[in-house]
mmCIF file of C-alpha atoms and ligand atoms in Angstrom:
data_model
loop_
_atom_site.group_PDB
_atom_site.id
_atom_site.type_symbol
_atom_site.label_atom_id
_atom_site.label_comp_id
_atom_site.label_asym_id
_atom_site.label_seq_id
_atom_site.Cartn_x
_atom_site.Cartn_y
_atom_site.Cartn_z
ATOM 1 C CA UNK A 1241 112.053 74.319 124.548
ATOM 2 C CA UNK A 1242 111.613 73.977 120.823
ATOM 3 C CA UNK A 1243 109.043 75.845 118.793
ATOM 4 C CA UNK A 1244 109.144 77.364 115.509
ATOM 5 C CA UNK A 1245 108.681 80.642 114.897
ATOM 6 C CA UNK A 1246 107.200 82.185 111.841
ATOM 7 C CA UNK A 1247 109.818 84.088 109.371
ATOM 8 C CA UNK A 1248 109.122 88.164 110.059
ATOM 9 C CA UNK A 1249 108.169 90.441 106.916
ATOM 10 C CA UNK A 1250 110.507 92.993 106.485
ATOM 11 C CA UNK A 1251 109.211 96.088 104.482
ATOM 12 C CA UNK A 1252 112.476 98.062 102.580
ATOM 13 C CA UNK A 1253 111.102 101.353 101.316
ATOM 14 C CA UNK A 1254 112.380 105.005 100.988
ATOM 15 C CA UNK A 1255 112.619 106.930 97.434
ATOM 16 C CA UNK A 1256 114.318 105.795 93.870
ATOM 17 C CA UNK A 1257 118.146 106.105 94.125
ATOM 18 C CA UNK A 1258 118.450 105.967 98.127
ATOM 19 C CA UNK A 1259 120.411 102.667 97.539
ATOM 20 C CA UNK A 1260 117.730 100.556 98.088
ATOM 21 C CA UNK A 1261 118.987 97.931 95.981
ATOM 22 C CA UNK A 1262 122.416 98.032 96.488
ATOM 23 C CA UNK A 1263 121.537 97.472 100.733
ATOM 24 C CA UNK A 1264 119.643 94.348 99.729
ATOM 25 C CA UNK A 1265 121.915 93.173 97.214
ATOM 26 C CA UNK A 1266 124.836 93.722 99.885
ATOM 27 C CA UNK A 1267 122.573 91.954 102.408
ATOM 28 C CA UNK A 1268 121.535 89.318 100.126
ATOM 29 C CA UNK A 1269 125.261 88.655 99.727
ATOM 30 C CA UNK A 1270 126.226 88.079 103.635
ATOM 31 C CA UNK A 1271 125.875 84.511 104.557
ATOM 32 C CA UNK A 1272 125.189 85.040 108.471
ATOM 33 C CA UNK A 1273 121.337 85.778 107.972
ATOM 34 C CA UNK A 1274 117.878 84.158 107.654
ATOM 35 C CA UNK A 1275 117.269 86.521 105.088
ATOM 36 C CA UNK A 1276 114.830 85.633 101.894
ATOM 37 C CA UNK A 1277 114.571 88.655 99.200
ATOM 38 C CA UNK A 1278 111.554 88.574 97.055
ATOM 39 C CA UNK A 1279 111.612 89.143 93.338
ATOM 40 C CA UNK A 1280 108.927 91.459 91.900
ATOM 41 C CA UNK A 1281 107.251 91.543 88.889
ATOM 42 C CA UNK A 1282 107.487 94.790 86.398
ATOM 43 C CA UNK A 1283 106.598 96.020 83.246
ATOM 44 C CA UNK A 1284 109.967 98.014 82.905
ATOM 45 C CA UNK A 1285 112.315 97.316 80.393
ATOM 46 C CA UNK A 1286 115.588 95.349 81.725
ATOM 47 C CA UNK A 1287 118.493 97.589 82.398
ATOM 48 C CA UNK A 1288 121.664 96.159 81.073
ATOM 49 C CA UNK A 1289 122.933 93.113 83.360
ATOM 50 C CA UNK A 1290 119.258 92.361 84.527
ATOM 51 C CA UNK A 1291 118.503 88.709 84.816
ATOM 52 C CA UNK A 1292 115.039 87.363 84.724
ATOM 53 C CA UNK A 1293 114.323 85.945 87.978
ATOM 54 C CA UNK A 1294 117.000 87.346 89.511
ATOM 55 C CA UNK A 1295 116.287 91.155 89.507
ATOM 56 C CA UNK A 1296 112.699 91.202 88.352
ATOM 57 C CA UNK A 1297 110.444 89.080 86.685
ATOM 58 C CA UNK A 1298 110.079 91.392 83.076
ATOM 59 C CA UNK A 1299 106.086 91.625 82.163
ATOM 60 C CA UNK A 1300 103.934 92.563 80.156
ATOM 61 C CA UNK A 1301 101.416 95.162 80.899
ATOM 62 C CA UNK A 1302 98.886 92.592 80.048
ATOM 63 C CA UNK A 1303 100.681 90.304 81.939
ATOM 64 C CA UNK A 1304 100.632 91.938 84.594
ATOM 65 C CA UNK A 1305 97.051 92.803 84.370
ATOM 66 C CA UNK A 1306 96.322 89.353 84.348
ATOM 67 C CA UNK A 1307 98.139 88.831 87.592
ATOM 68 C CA UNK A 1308 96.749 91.611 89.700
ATOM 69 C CA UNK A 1309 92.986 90.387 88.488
ATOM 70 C CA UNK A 1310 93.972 87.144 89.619
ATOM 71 C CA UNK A 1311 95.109 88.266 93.146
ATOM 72 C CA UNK A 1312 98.968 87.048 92.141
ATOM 73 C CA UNK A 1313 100.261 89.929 93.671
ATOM 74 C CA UNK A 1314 101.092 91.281 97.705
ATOM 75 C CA UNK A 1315 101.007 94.766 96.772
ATOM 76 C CA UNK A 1316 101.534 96.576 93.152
ATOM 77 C CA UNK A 1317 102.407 100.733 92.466
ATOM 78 C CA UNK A 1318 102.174 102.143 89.165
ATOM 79 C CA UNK A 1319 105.748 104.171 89.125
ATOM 80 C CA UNK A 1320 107.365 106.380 86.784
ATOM 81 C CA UNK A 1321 105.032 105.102 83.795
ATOM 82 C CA UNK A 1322 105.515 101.346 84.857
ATOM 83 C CA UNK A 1323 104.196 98.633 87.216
ATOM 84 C CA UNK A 1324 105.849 96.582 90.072
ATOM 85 C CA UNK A 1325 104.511 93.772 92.100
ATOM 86 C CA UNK A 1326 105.302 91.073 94.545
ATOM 87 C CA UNK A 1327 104.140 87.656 93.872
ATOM 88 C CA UNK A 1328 102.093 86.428 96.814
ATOM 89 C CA UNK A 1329 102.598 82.898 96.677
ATOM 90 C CA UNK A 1330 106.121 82.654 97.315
ATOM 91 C CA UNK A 1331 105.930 85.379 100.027
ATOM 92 C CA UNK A 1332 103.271 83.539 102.199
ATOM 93 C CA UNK A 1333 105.863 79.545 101.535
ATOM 94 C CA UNK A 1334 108.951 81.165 102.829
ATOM 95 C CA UNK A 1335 107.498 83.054 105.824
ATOM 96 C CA UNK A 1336 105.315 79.502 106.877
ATOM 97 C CA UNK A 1337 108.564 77.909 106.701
ATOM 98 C CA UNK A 1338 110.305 80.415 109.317
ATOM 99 C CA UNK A 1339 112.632 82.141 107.379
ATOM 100 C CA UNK A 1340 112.951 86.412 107.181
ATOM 101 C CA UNK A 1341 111.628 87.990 104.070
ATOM 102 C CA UNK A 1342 112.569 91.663 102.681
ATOM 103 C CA UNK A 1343 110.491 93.481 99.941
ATOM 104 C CA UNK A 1344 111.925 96.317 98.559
ATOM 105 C CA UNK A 1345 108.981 98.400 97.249
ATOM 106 C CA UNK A 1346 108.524 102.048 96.906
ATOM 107 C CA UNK A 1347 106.066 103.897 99.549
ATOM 108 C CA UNK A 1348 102.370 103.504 97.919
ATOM 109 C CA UNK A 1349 103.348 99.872 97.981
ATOM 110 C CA UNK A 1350 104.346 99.650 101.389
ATOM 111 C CA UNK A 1351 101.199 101.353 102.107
ATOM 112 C CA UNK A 1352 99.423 98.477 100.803
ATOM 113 C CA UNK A 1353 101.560 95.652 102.459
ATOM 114 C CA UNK A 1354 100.682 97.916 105.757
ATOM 115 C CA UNK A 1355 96.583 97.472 105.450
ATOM 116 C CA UNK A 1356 96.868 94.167 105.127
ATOM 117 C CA UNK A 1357 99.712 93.167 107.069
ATOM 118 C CA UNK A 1358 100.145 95.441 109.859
ATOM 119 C CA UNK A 1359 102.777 93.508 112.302
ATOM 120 C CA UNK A 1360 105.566 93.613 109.484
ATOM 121 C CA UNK A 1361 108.464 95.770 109.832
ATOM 122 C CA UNK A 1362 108.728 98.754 108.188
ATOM 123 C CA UNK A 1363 112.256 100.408 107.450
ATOM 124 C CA UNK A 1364 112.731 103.612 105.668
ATOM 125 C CA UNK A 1365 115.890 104.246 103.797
ATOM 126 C CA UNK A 1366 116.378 107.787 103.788
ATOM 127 C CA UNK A 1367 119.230 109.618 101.841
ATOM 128 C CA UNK A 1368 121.520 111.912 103.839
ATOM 129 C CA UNK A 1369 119.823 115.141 101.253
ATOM 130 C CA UNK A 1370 118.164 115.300 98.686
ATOM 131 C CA UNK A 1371 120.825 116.740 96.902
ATOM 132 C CA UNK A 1372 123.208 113.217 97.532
ATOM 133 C CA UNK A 1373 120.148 111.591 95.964
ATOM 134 C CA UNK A 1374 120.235 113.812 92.828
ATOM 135 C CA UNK A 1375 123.351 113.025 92.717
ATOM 136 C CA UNK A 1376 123.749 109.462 92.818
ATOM 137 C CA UNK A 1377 120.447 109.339 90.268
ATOM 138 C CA UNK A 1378 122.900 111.048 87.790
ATOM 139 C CA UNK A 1379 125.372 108.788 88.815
ATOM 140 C CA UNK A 1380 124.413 106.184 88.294
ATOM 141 C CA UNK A 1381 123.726 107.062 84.314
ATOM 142 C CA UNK A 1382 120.448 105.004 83.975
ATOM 143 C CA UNK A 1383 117.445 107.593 83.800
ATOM 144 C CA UNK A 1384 117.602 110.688 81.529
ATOM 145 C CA UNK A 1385 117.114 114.277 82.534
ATOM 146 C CA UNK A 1386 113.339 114.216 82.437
ATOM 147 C CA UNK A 1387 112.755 110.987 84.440
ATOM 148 C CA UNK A 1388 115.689 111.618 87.359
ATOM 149 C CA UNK A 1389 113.502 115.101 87.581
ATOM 150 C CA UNK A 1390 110.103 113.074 88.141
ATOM 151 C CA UNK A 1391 111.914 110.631 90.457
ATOM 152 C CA UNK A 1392 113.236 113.513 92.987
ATOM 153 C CA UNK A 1393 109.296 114.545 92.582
ATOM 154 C CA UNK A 1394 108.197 111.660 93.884
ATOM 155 C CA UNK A 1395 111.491 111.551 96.570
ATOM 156 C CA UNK A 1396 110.175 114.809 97.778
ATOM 157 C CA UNK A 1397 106.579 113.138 98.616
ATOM 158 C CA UNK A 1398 107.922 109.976 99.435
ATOM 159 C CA UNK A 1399 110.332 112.024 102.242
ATOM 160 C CA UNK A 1400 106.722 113.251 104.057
ATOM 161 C CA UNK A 1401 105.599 109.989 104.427
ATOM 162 C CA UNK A 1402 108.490 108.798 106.863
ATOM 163 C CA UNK A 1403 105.932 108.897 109.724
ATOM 164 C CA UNK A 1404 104.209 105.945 108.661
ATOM 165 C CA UNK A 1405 106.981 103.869 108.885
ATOM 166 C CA UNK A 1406 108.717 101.916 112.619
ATOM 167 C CA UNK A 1407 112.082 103.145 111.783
ATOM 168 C CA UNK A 1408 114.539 105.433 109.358
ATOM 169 C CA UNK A 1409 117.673 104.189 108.776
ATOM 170 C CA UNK A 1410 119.812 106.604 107.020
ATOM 171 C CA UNK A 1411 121.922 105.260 103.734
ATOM 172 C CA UNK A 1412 125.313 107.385 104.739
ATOM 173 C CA UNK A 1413 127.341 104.089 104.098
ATOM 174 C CA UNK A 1414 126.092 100.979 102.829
ATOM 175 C CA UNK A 1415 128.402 99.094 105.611
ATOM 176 C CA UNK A 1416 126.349 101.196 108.374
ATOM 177 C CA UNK A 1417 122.960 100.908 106.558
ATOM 178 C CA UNK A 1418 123.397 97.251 106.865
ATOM 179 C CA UNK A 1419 124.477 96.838 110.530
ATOM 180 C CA UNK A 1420 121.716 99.050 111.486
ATOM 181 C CA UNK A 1421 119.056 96.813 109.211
ATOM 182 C CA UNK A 1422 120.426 93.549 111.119
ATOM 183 C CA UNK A 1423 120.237 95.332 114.344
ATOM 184 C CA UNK A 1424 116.367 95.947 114.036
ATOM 185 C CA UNK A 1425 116.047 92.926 112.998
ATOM 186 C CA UNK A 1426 117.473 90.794 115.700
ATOM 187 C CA UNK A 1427 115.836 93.042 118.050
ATOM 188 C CA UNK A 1428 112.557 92.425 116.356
ATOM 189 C CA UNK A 1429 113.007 88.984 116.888
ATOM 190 C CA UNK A 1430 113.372 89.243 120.382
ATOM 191 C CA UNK A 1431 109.977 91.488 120.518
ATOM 192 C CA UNK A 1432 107.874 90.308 123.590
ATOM 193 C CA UNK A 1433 104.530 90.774 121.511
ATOM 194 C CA UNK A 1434 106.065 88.526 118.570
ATOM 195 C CA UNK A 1435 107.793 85.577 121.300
ATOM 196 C CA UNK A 1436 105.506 85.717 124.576
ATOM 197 C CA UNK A 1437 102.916 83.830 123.067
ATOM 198 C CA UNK A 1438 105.137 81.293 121.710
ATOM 199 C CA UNK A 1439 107.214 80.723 124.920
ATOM 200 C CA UNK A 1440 103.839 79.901 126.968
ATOM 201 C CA UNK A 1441 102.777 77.688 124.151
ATOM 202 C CA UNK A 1442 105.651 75.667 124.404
ATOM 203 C CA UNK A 1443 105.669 75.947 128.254
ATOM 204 C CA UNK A 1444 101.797 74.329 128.334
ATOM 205 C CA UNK A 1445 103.708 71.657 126.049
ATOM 206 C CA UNK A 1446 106.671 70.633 128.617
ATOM 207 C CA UNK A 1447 104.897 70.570 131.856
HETATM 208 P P1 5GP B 1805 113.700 100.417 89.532
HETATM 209 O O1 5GP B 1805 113.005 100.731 88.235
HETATM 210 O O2 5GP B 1805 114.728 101.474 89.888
HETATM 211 O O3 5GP B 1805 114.228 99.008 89.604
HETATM 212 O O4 5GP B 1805 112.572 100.503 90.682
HETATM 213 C C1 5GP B 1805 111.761 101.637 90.795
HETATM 214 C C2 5GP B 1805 111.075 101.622 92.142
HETATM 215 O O5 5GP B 1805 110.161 100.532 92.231
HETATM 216 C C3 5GP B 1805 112.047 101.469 93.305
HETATM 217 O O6 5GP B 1805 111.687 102.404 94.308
HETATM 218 C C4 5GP B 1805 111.818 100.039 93.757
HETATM 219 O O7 5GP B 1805 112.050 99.865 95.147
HETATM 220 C C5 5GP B 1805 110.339 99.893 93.476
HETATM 221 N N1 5GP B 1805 109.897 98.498 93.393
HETATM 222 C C6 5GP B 1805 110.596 97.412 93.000
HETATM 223 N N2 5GP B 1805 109.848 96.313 93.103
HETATM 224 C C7 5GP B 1805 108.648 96.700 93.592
HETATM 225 C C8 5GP B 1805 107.443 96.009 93.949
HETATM 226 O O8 5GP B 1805 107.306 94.787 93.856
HETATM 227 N N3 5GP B 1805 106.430 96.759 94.422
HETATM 228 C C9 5GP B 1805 106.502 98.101 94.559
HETATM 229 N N4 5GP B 1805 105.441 98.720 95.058
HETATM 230 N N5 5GP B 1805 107.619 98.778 94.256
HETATM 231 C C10 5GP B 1805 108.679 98.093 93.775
#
């Protein structure tokens, strides 16, 4: 039997300095997955290393205007004082052509990609305490005082909205984080709902 399935959305939330980007970027870097990450827009300033096109694609506010009036964008969040988006386009080509894709958004954003896209899979990263995330924002030496205080705000919020989402995996160790993401994700491969239909398609085709 031969049929082509199309690529699953996969939905990476969970609050600023869970290790969101340093799961993908781990992910991202294992060669044994079907895995496509998507690279949003923002109007934030590139932090030291940043490459356009790699980590973000670096906008203007009016820029980015411009894109969300023309409908360039998934989802967009105003956060911290800036914007992020994922381009549309590029989303919709690499899930036609069967391949996996990750966004890794903050909550109102996932919110969003819900509404309109309700059989993606959602994943919350969740820190092991909020302290460890205060701690690894300091850490990690980017933010200063004021803004690693209204990030753990928002963490706080973003914490209560865990219900919304299919699964929680907790960011203990990045290692474990990981096996746990491919893990749902195999599994929601093999999802009757997502193959059933498929299967008897191709059936109808062979006999
Ligand atoms: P940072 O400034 O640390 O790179 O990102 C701040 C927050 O914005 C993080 O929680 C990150 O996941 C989120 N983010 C990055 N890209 C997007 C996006 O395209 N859409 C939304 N809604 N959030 C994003």
């Amino acid at each position: 039997m031969n049929f082509k399935e199309r690529g699953l959305l996969i939905v990476l939330s969970g609050p600023s300095g869970v290790g969101k980007g340093t799961v993908c970027r781990a992910l991202r870097e294992e060669e044994d997955n079907n895995l496509q990450y998507s690279v949003s827009a923002t109007t934030r300033k590139p932090r030291e290393g940043e490459v356009e096109g790699v980590h973000y694609f670096f906008k203007s506010r009016e820029e980015f205007e411009r894109m969300i009036e023309q409908k360039e964008l998934l989802e967009h969040a105003e956060f911290v004082g800036n914007y992020y988006g994922t381009p549309v386009e590029w989303v919709r080509e690499t899930l036609e052509s069967g391949q996996d894709v990750i966004l890794e958004i903050e909550v109102q954003g996932a919110f969003q990609v819900k509404e309109l896209l309700p059989e993606a899979v959602f994943l919350f990263l969740a820190p092991p305490s909020l302290q460890e995330l205060r701690n690894r924002l300091i850490g990690r030496g980017t933010e200063s005082e004021e803004v690693i205080k209204q990030r753990l705000l928002v963490a706080r919020e973003e914490i209560e909205l865990m219900d919304a989402y299919d699964y929680v995996v907790t960011n203990d160790e990045v290692d474990k984080a990981i096996d746990r993401i491919k893990a749902i994700v195999t599994a929601e491969h093999c999802k009757r709902e997502r193959v059933a239909s498929l299967y008897k398609k191709a059936m109808m085709e062979v006999i």
